Short mmCIF file of C-alpha atoms and ligand atoms in Angstrom, two decimals:
data_model
loop_
_atom_site.label_atom_id
_atom_site.label_comp_id
_atom_site.label_asym_id
_atom_site.label_seq_id
_atom_site.Cartn_x
_atom_site.Cartn_y
_atom_site.Cartn_z
CA MET A 8 -20.91 7.11 17.15
CA LYS A 9 -21.89 6.81 13.29
CA VAL A 10 -18.45 6.56 11.40
CA LEU A 11 -18.54 6.73 7.66
CA ILE A 12 -15.01 5.56 6.33
CA SER A 13 -14.28 6.12 2.54
CA GLY A 14 -12.28 3.22 1.10
CA ALA A 15 -12.25 -0.37 1.75
CA GLY A 16 -8.32 -0.99 1.06
CA ILE A 17 -6.11 -1.62 4.14
CA ALA A 18 -6.67 1.40 6.38
CA GLY A 19 -10.16 1.54 5.96
CA PRO A 20 -11.14 -2.17 6.98
CA ALA A 21 -8.34 -2.09 9.94
CA LEU A 22 -10.32 1.05 11.28
CA ALA A 23 -13.41 -0.55 10.98
CA TYR A 24 -12.35 -3.40 12.83
CA TRP A 25 -11.02 -1.53 15.87
CA LEU A 26 -14.20 0.96 15.90
CA GLN A 27 -16.64 -1.77 15.91
CA ARG A 28 -14.78 -3.51 18.75
CA ALA A 29 -15.08 -0.25 20.62
CA GLY A 30 -18.83 -0.10 19.97
CA PHE A 31 -18.96 2.51 17.59
CA THR A 32 -20.78 1.83 14.37
CA PRO A 33 -18.70 2.10 11.13
CA THR A 34 -19.78 2.16 7.50
CA VAL A 35 -17.47 1.58 4.79
CA VAL A 36 -17.90 3.04 1.29
CA GLU A 37 -16.00 1.66 -1.49
CA LEU A 38 -15.72 2.97 -5.31
CA ALA A 39 -15.30 -0.50 -6.56
CA PRO A 40 -17.64 -2.87 -7.04
CA GLY A 41 -16.58 -5.13 -4.75
CA PRO A 42 -13.35 -6.31 -2.84
CA ARG A 43 -10.17 -5.33 -4.64
CA PRO A 44 -7.94 -8.33 -5.36
CA GLY A 45 -4.66 -7.65 -6.68
CA GLY A 46 -1.47 -6.04 -5.95
CA GLN A 47 1.78 -7.40 -5.17
CA THR A 48 3.41 -8.48 -1.73
CA VAL A 49 3.34 -5.57 0.87
CA ASP A 50 5.11 -5.39 3.97
CA ILE A 51 4.04 -5.54 7.43
CA ARG A 52 7.35 -4.06 9.53
CA GLY A 53 7.87 -3.19 13.08
CA VAL A 54 4.98 -1.95 15.20
CA ALA A 55 2.64 -2.87 12.55
CA ARG A 56 3.24 -6.61 13.40
CA ASP A 57 2.29 -5.85 17.29
CA VAL A 58 -1.03 -4.16 15.59
CA VAL A 59 -1.99 -7.14 13.75
CA GLU A 60 -1.08 -9.22 16.60
CA ARG A 61 -3.48 -7.22 18.55
CA MET A 62 -6.26 -7.57 16.29
CA GLY A 63 -5.90 -11.18 16.19
CA VAL A 64 -5.23 -11.64 12.44
CA MET A 65 -1.43 -12.76 12.81
CA PRO A 66 -2.57 -16.43 12.45
CA ALA A 67 -4.40 -15.55 9.38
CA ILE A 68 -1.54 -13.50 7.91
CA LYS A 69 1.05 -16.32 8.97
CA ALA A 70 -1.01 -18.72 7.10
CA ARG A 71 -1.23 -16.63 3.73
CA GLN A 72 2.66 -15.26 4.15
CA LEU A 73 4.63 -15.54 1.11
CA HIS A 74 8.38 -16.49 1.74
CA GLU A 75 10.59 -14.65 -1.04
CA LYS A 76 14.15 -15.38 -0.96
CA GLY A 77 15.10 -11.96 -2.06
CA LEU A 78 15.33 -9.36 -5.28
CA ALA A 79 17.44 -10.48 -8.33
CA TYR A 80 18.26 -8.26 -11.08
CA VAL A 81 18.46 -10.21 -14.50
CA ARG A 82 19.85 -9.20 -17.87
CA ALA A 83 17.63 -9.65 -20.93
CA ASN A 84 18.97 -13.21 -21.44
CA GLY A 85 17.87 -13.89 -18.07
CA LYS A 86 21.10 -14.54 -16.22
CA ARG A 87 21.18 -13.14 -12.73
CA ALA A 88 23.47 -9.95 -12.57
CA ALA A 89 23.33 -9.03 -8.88
CA ALA A 90 20.92 -9.97 -6.03
CA LEU A 91 19.94 -8.94 -2.90
CA PRO A 92 18.82 -12.03 -0.48
CA ALA A 93 16.35 -11.47 2.17
CA GLU A 94 18.27 -13.34 4.80
CA LEU A 95 21.23 -10.80 4.28
CA LEU A 96 19.22 -7.61 5.27
CA ASP A 97 17.37 -9.56 8.20
CA GLY A 98 14.10 -8.56 6.69
CA ALA A 99 15.05 -5.03 6.30
CA GLY A 100 15.85 -4.71 2.49
CA PRO A 101 13.09 -4.55 -0.32
CA VAL A 102 11.77 -8.08 0.92
CA ALA A 103 10.67 -7.74 4.42
CA GLU A 104 10.18 -10.29 7.10
CA ILE A 105 6.52 -10.50 6.67
CA GLU A 106 5.39 -10.29 3.14
CA ILE A 107 1.89 -10.97 2.26
CA LEU A 108 -0.01 -10.32 -1.07
CA ARG A 109 -1.82 -7.15 -0.80
CA GLY A 110 -4.87 -9.02 -1.86
CA ASP A 111 -4.43 -11.68 0.85
CA LEU A 112 -4.20 -9.02 3.56
CA SER A 113 -7.35 -7.35 2.39
CA GLU A 114 -9.08 -10.48 2.47
CA VAL A 115 -8.05 -10.74 5.97
CA LEU A 116 -9.17 -7.67 7.12
CA LEU A 117 -12.59 -7.90 5.16
CA ALA A 118 -13.30 -11.36 6.71
CA ALA A 119 -12.20 -10.00 10.35
CA THR A 120 -15.02 -7.51 9.73
CA PRO A 121 -18.45 -9.15 9.10
CA ASP A 122 -20.55 -7.40 10.75
CA VAL A 123 -19.71 -3.94 9.23
CA GLU A 124 -21.98 -2.51 6.62
CA TYR A 125 -19.68 -2.30 3.35
CA LEU A 126 -21.03 -0.02 0.43
CA TYR A 127 -19.48 -1.22 -2.81
CA GLY A 128 -19.82 0.46 -5.98
CA ASP A 129 -20.40 3.88 -4.46
CA SER A 130 -18.54 6.98 -3.29
CA ILE A 131 -18.87 10.29 -1.48
CA SER A 132 -20.22 13.06 -3.64
CA ALA A 133 -20.40 16.01 -1.19
CA LEU A 134 -19.86 16.92 2.47
CA SER A 135 -21.14 19.43 4.67
CA GLN A 136 -20.62 19.56 8.51
CA SER A 137 -22.27 21.36 11.56
CA ASP A 138 -21.69 21.23 14.73
CA GLU A 139 -24.10 18.51 15.27
CA GLY A 140 -22.65 16.13 12.54
CA VAL A 141 -21.76 15.55 8.83
CA TRP A 142 -24.15 15.17 6.03
CA VAL A 143 -22.97 12.80 3.02
CA SER A 144 -24.09 12.78 -0.22
CA PHE A 145 -23.56 9.67 -2.12
CA ALA A 146 -22.92 9.57 -6.12
CA GLY A 147 -25.77 6.88 -6.16
CA GLY A 148 -28.30 9.09 -5.11
CA THR A 149 -28.74 8.66 -1.17
CA THR A 150 -27.97 11.07 1.52
CA ARG A 151 -27.02 10.26 5.18
CA GLU A 152 -25.68 12.02 8.50
CA PHE A 153 -22.82 10.52 10.17
CA ASP A 154 -20.82 11.49 13.30
CA LEU A 155 -17.42 11.37 11.48
CA VAL A 156 -15.71 10.90 7.98
CA VAL A 157 -12.45 9.30 7.49
CA GLY A 158 -10.84 9.54 4.49
CA ALA A 159 -8.90 6.55 3.77
CA ASP A 160 -9.61 6.32 0.11
CA GLY A 161 -5.77 6.40 -1.19
CA VAL A 162 -3.47 8.80 -2.72
CA HIS A 163 -6.38 10.34 -5.14
CA SER A 164 -8.54 10.61 -1.46
CA ARG A 165 -12.01 11.94 -2.69
CA VAL A 166 -12.64 12.87 0.99
CA ARG A 167 -9.41 14.81 0.62
CA ALA A 168 -10.58 16.84 -2.46
CA LEU A 169 -13.68 17.53 -0.75
CA ALA A 170 -12.53 18.69 2.78
CA PHE A 171 -9.07 19.82 2.29
CA GLY A 172 -8.46 20.97 -1.07
CA PRO A 173 -7.21 20.11 -4.77
CA GLU A 174 -4.90 16.86 -5.06
CA SER A 175 -2.24 19.48 -6.33
CA GLU A 176 -1.60 20.99 -2.97
CA PHE A 177 -0.88 17.56 -1.40
CA VAL A 178 0.15 14.95 -4.18
CA HIS A 179 3.75 15.05 -4.94
CA HIS A 180 5.31 13.14 -8.13
CA LEU A 181 8.43 11.40 -7.61
CA GLY A 182 8.75 10.73 -11.22
CA GLY A 183 7.68 7.46 -12.27
CA TYR A 184 4.46 5.02 -12.59
CA GLY A 185 4.11 1.50 -11.69
CA SER A 186 1.95 -1.67 -12.59
CA TYR A 187 0.94 -4.83 -10.87
CA PHE A 188 -1.32 -7.61 -12.39
CA THR A 189 -1.44 -11.31 -11.89
CA ILE A 190 -0.22 -13.41 -15.16
CA PRO A 191 0.66 -17.16 -16.13
CA ALA A 192 4.28 -17.67 -14.96
CA PRO A 193 6.48 -17.43 -18.14
CA GLU A 194 9.59 -18.99 -15.89
CA GLU A 195 9.74 -21.11 -12.33
CA LEU A 196 10.78 -17.88 -10.02
CA ASP A 197 11.61 -20.50 -6.82
CA GLY A 198 10.76 -17.71 -4.43
CA TRP A 199 12.92 -15.04 -6.15
CA MET A 200 11.49 -11.36 -7.07
CA LYS A 201 13.29 -10.64 -10.33
CA ILE A 202 13.69 -7.21 -12.16
CA HIS A 203 15.11 -6.68 -15.39
CA THR A 204 16.04 -3.28 -16.19
CA ALA A 205 15.81 -1.72 -19.33
CA PRO A 206 17.50 1.96 -20.67
CA GLY A 207 15.06 4.59 -20.22
CA GLY A 208 14.58 3.56 -16.53
CA ARG A 209 12.40 0.93 -17.07
CA TRP A 210 11.54 -2.08 -14.70
CA VAL A 211 10.02 -5.50 -15.95
CA GLY A 212 9.65 -7.82 -12.98
CA LEU A 213 8.13 -11.10 -11.79
CA ARG A 214 7.12 -11.81 -8.05
CA PRO A 215 6.22 -15.20 -7.04
CA ASP A 216 2.50 -16.29 -6.00
CA HIS A 217 1.11 -18.87 -3.96
CA ASP A 218 0.51 -21.19 -7.12
CA PRO A 219 3.87 -21.25 -9.04
CA ARG A 220 1.60 -21.62 -12.39
CA PHE A 221 1.11 -18.08 -11.61
CA ALA A 222 3.21 -14.82 -10.84
CA ARG A 223 2.64 -10.96 -10.05
CA GLY A 224 3.85 -8.98 -13.15
CA LEU A 225 5.44 -5.79 -12.27
CA LEU A 226 6.01 -2.65 -15.00
CA SER A 227 7.60 0.61 -13.97
CA PHE A 228 9.19 3.26 -15.41
CA ARG A 229 10.67 7.00 -14.89
CA SER A 230 8.44 9.80 -16.31
CA PRO A 231 7.47 13.18 -15.54
CA VAL A 232 3.65 13.70 -14.67
CA ILE A 233 1.35 12.01 -17.42
CA ARG A 234 -2.04 13.00 -18.07
CA TYR A 235 -4.51 9.95 -18.57
CA ASN A 236 -7.87 8.94 -17.47
CA ARG A 237 -7.52 6.98 -14.05
CA ARG A 238 -10.73 4.92 -14.67
CA ASP A 239 -9.97 3.74 -18.21
CA VAL A 240 -7.85 0.90 -17.60
CA SER A 241 -7.65 -0.12 -21.72
CA GLU A 242 -5.88 3.49 -22.03
CA GLN A 243 -3.30 2.57 -19.33
CA LYS A 244 -2.24 -0.88 -20.76
CA ALA A 245 -1.84 0.45 -24.12
CA LEU A 246 0.10 3.31 -22.33
CA LEU A 247 2.41 0.22 -21.02
CA ARG A 248 2.31 -1.58 -24.13
CA ARG A 249 3.88 1.41 -26.12
CA THR A 250 6.50 1.98 -23.19
CA PHE A 251 7.68 -1.20 -22.75
CA ARG A 252 7.61 -2.18 -26.83
CA GLY A 253 10.84 -4.11 -27.66
CA VAL A 254 12.10 -4.82 -24.28
CA GLY A 255 14.04 -8.26 -23.89
CA TRP A 256 13.47 -10.82 -21.02
CA HIS A 257 10.02 -11.91 -20.55
CA THR A 258 8.78 -8.83 -21.25
CA ARG A 259 6.61 -9.86 -24.29
CA GLU A 260 4.49 -12.63 -22.03
CA ILE A 261 4.27 -10.24 -19.16
CA LEU A 262 2.74 -7.61 -21.73
CA ASP A 263 0.32 -10.46 -22.98
CA GLY A 264 -0.55 -11.44 -19.74
CA MET A 265 -1.41 -8.01 -18.52
CA VAL A 266 -4.13 -7.75 -20.98
CA ALA A 267 -6.03 -10.71 -19.59
CA ALA A 268 -5.58 -9.70 -16.11
CA ASP A 269 -8.57 -8.88 -14.14
CA ASP A 270 -6.67 -7.54 -11.11
CA PHE A 271 -4.80 -4.82 -12.81
CA TYR A 272 -3.60 -1.90 -10.85
CA PHE A 273 -1.63 1.27 -12.07
CA ASP A 274 -0.86 4.34 -10.36
CA SER A 275 1.72 7.21 -10.19
CA THR A 276 5.04 6.73 -7.86
CA SER A 277 3.57 9.66 -5.34
CA ARG A 278 3.97 11.13 -2.10
CA VAL A 279 1.34 12.31 -0.28
CA VAL A 280 2.10 15.14 2.54
CA VAL A 281 -1.05 16.87 4.23
CA PRO A 282 0.28 19.30 7.26
CA GLU A 283 -3.26 19.01 9.31
CA TRP A 284 -4.77 15.58 9.05
CA SER A 285 -8.36 16.80 9.97
CA ARG A 286 -10.92 19.70 9.26
CA GLY A 287 -13.61 19.57 11.87
CA ARG A 288 -15.27 16.29 11.74
CA VAL A 289 -13.41 14.82 8.97
CA VAL A 290 -9.88 12.95 9.37
CA LEU A 291 -7.53 11.18 6.82
CA LEU A 292 -5.97 7.84 7.25
CA GLY A 293 -3.05 5.95 5.15
CA ASP A 294 -2.30 6.90 1.97
CA ALA A 295 -4.68 9.76 1.80
CA GLY A 296 -3.06 11.51 4.62
CA TYR A 297 0.59 10.32 4.57
CA CYS A 298 1.83 8.30 2.00
CA ALA A 299 5.81 7.94 1.18
CA SER A 300 5.19 5.81 -2.23
CA PRO A 301 6.11 2.13 -2.74
CA LEU A 302 9.65 3.19 -2.84
CA ALA A 303 9.79 3.71 0.93
CA GLY A 304 8.05 0.25 1.65
CA TYR A 305 5.93 1.62 4.82
CA GLY A 306 2.69 2.37 3.15
CA THR A 307 0.78 -0.74 4.62
CA ALA A 308 2.44 -0.60 8.25
CA MET A 309 1.63 3.28 8.52
CA SER A 310 -2.01 2.64 7.57
CA LEU A 311 -2.32 -0.47 10.03
CA VAL A 312 -0.69 2.06 13.09
CA GLY A 313 -2.51 4.64 12.01
CA ALA A 314 -5.87 2.72 12.16
CA TYR A 315 -5.00 1.59 15.89
CA VAL A 316 -4.03 4.86 16.63
CA LEU A 317 -6.87 6.85 15.32
CA ALA A 318 -9.40 4.07 16.89
CA GLY A 319 -7.67 4.28 20.24
CA GLU A 320 -7.70 8.06 20.51
CA LEU A 321 -11.16 8.47 19.51
CA VAL A 322 -11.85 5.51 22.40
CA ALA A 323 -9.58 7.39 24.78
CA SER A 324 -10.63 11.18 24.73
CA GLY A 325 -14.50 10.82 23.63
CA ASP A 326 -14.02 14.09 21.82
CA HIS A 327 -13.36 13.90 18.02
CA ARG A 328 -11.40 17.14 18.23
CA ARG A 329 -8.88 16.30 20.87
CA ALA A 330 -8.72 12.51 19.47
CA PHE A 331 -7.94 13.84 16.19
CA ALA A 332 -5.24 16.11 17.54
CA ALA A 333 -3.58 13.32 19.66
CA TYR A 334 -3.72 10.78 16.81
CA GLN A 335 -1.40 13.29 14.52
CA ARG A 336 0.87 14.01 17.64
CA VAL A 337 1.40 10.58 18.08
CA MET A 338 1.80 9.56 14.60
CA ARG A 339 3.77 12.50 13.74
CA GLU A 340 7.58 11.39 14.27
CA TYR A 341 6.87 7.81 13.25
CA VAL A 342 5.23 8.99 9.63
CA VAL A 343 8.23 11.57 8.89
CA GLN A 344 10.56 8.44 9.86
CA ARG A 345 9.04 6.18 7.52
CA SER A 346 8.42 8.53 5.02
CA ALA A 347 12.03 8.66 4.32
CA LEU A 348 13.10 7.21 0.58
CA PRO A 349 15.98 4.89 0.13
CA PRO A 350 19.33 6.46 -0.48
CA GLY A 351 19.45 7.46 -4.31
CA GLY A 352 15.48 7.02 -4.51
CA ILE A 353 14.26 6.18 -8.01
CA LYS A 354 17.27 7.27 -9.80
CA LEU A 355 19.42 4.78 -8.28
CA ALA A 356 17.08 1.85 -8.47
CA MET A 357 16.11 2.58 -12.06
CA PRO A 358 18.95 4.35 -14.00
CA ARG A 359 18.31 5.42 -17.49
CA THR A 360 21.30 4.41 -19.54
CA ALA A 361 23.04 1.04 -20.05
CA ILE A 362 25.93 2.08 -18.31
CA GLY A 363 24.02 3.20 -15.23
CA ILE A 364 22.38 -0.02 -15.07
CA ARG A 365 25.83 -1.67 -15.08
CA ALA A 366 26.94 0.41 -12.39
CA ARG A 367 23.90 -0.34 -10.23
CA ASP A 368 24.33 -4.16 -10.46
CA LEU A 369 28.20 -3.78 -10.03
CA MET A 370 27.35 -1.86 -6.66
CA THR A 371 24.98 -4.39 -5.91
CA ALA A 372 27.07 -7.10 -6.34
CA THR A 373 29.94 -5.57 -4.47
CA MET A 374 27.95 -4.75 -1.29
CA THR A 375 26.65 -8.08 -1.20
CA SER A 376 29.90 -9.90 -1.82
CA ARG A 377 31.08 -11.87 1.13
CA PRO A 378 33.83 -9.21 2.73
CA LEU A 379 31.33 -6.28 2.67
CA ARG A 380 28.12 -8.25 3.55
CA GLY A 381 28.24 -7.06 7.19
CA VAL A 382 28.85 -3.62 6.47
CA LEU A 383 25.46 -3.50 4.32
CA ALA A 384 23.75 -5.65 6.98
CA LYS A 385 24.71 -2.84 9.53
CA ALA A 386 24.10 0.17 7.34
CA ALA A 387 20.68 -1.41 6.60
CA ALA A 388 19.51 -2.60 9.74
CA ALA A 389 15.85 -1.33 10.67
CA GLN A 390 16.09 1.53 13.26
CA PRO A 391 13.18 0.79 15.84
CA ASP A 392 9.85 2.65 14.93
CA ALA A 393 9.64 6.16 16.35
CA ILE A 394 6.24 5.27 18.02
CA GLU A 395 5.30 3.24 21.13
CA LEU A 396 1.76 1.74 20.91
CA GLU A 397 -0.18 2.42 23.78
CA ASP A 398 -2.64 -0.18 25.16
CA TYR A 399 -6.04 1.61 24.98
CA ALA A 400 -8.41 0.55 27.58
CA GLY A 401 -11.42 0.67 24.78
CA LEU A 402 -9.33 -1.47 22.45
CA PRO A 403 -9.26 -4.97 23.79
CA HIS A 404 -6.52 -7.13 22.29
CA GLN A 405 -7.30 -10.67 20.81
CA ARG A 406 -5.47 -13.57 20.44
CA SER A 407 -7.03 -14.72 17.40
CA VAL A 408 -10.51 -13.79 15.46
CA SER A 409 -12.37 -16.11 13.48
CA LEU A 410 -12.70 -15.22 9.73
CA ARG A 411 -15.77 -15.61 7.79
CA SER A 412 -15.17 -15.94 3.66
CA VAL A 413 -15.18 -12.93 1.34
CA GLU A 414 -16.59 -12.95 -2.14
CA TRP A 415 -14.38 -11.79 -4.56
C1 LIG B 509 -5.58 -2.94 -6.15
C2 LIG B 509 -4.34 -2.37 -5.41
C3 LIG B 509 -3.15 -2.80 -5.61
C4 LIG B 509 -2.08 -2.33 -4.93
N1 LIG B 509 -1.00 -2.79 -4.99
C5 LIG B 509 0.11 -2.48 -3.99
C6 LIG B 509 1.49 -3.15 -4.09
O1 LIG B 509 1.43 -4.01 -5.00
N2 LIG B 509 2.57 -2.71 -3.44
C7 LIG B 509 2.32 -1.43 -2.66
O2 LIG B 509 3.11 -0.95 -2.26
N3 LIG B 509 1.15 -1.01 -2.76
C8 LIG B 509 0.16 -1.29 -3.34
N4 LIG B 509 -1.03 -0.69 -3.46
C9 LIG B 509 -1.15 0.57 -2.12
C10 LIG B 509 -1.37 0.14 -0.63
O3 LIG B 509 -2.33 -0.78 -0.66
C11 LIG B 509 -1.40 1.33 0.05
O4 LIG B 509 -0.10 2.23 0.18
C12 LIG B 509 -1.27 1.18 1.59
O5 LIG B 509 -1.41 -0.44 1.98
C13 LIG B 509 -2.17 1.98 2.13
O6 LIG B 509 -3.74 1.57 2.19
P1 LIG B 509 -4.84 2.50 2.08
O7 LIG B 509 -5.83 1.66 2.63
O8 LIG B 509 -4.54 3.78 2.59
O9 LIG B 509 -4.73 2.71 0.59
P2 LIG B 509 -5.14 1.56 -0.70
O10 LIG B 509 -4.85 0.15 -0.30
O11 LIG B 509 -4.91 2.58 -1.79
O12 LIG B 509 -6.88 2.09 -0.40
C14 LIG B 509 -7.50 2.83 -0.97
C15 LIG B 509 -9.23 2.23 -1.41
O13 LIG B 509 -10.00 3.54 -1.53
C16 LIG B 509 -10.71 3.14 -2.44
N5 LIG B 509 -11.19 4.43 -3.14
C17 LIG B 509 -10.61 5.20 -3.88
N6 LIG B 509 -11.34 6.36 -4.42
C18 LIG B 509 -12.30 6.09 -3.72
C19 LIG B 509 -13.58 6.75 -3.45
N7 LIG B 509 -13.51 8.01 -4.01
N8 LIG B 509 -14.84 6.39 -2.64
C20 LIG B 509 -14.51 5.19 -2.23
N9 LIG B 509 -13.38 4.64 -2.08
C21 LIG B 509 -12.27 5.11 -3.00
C22 LIG B 509 -9.66 2.51 -3.69
O14 LIG B 509 -10.42 1.76 -4.44
C23 LIG B 509 -9.15 1.47 -2.61
O15 LIG B 509 -9.62 0.30 -2.11
C24 LIG B 509 -2.05 -1.40 -3.93
C25 LIG B 509 -3.48 -0.26 -3.70
C26 LIG B 509 -4.32 -0.98 -4.53
C27 LIG B 509 -5.71 -0.18 -4.26
#
């Protein structure tokens, strides 16, 4: 079976890995001209840990793991206003037990699929399905036939737009935008993620990198929908420059670093809800089909688990209709559970007023104070994932896989 996967982010290569193991022939088409580095740390939580164990990539992930100490809210003068240490919430808070830079995870998955065909710098321009297969036209001018097509091309999925309907039907703006990029570290972070909140609902942040000379810059702000060109990075950088002008702490160095950054990422904080994940021979995976936004912290976990279940059901049923239905049935409760936003959502995390910021810091400091720590830990304790991984006979587990190097 020839399967075309659109998107070489996290979900795409994870699915390609399993499909190839099971004897399918996956091809991955990626819009970017090469593997995309960048992003901050992402979380591998709950059942997703079992998936990466079964893939045999856990040793590689552990070798690249970043050990963050927690999240600290800092004032404009750099003084700490409140902090959420990672160990207090036992990995269930904003810093999870296994944190890895998104670029590192992507590299591990690409290195674990050396024999998969990756088509970089291209994308699907048209799809036409029949009982026999799907004819795919590529923007680069070629046309090929596949048995199945998988949309793993993120929140703004092209496959979803072509086979399911316009983005406005499925993507719900949650009231903010976020940007991540690598910069020279303006201060020693000592393992802490630091966030300065400025009035207007603006977050300026730094997260550690493996190399202490560098940091991951973060700029987020609350806003209704903005019209901008998603392909025009200079327009997005100019927008951020305007939005963060005059903010204190390290904002100036972060903005200067952003201008030179070559791994710049900018997107809206959005949720994706698609009632039916498949249309005939086309199916959605990861953010393209179900995305709870970075606020929920489970996007990467759901992609990895989704890739395993989709491949497993394809192998188990031998018929794509039954497999797609089973994939959604098995995943549904877990996706609903892990799409829940933290209490207060974006409004509590990113207050608009100076009073709101002080109130959030005071609340965080009170909740993490010695007498109340136990109560907080209990309230935040991770509930077990609402899914049990099946052992699909056609998807043999690996203890570890050898990785080939990836050219960035
Ligand atoms: C560069 C980058 C940095 C990120 N950083 C963070 C972060 O710091 N924190 C966080 O929580 N989440 C981040 N995310 C999102 C996070 O990776 C996902 O929420 C999650 O891992 C689910 O992965 P996914 O594979 O479904 O989607 P994604 O990781 O978004 O991957 C989708 C892939 O599809 C590609 N694509 C898009 N359109 C097309 C098209 N028309 N044709 C072919 N390919 C296409 C994209 O280039 C991308 O490689 C980032 C995503 C990207 C792309």
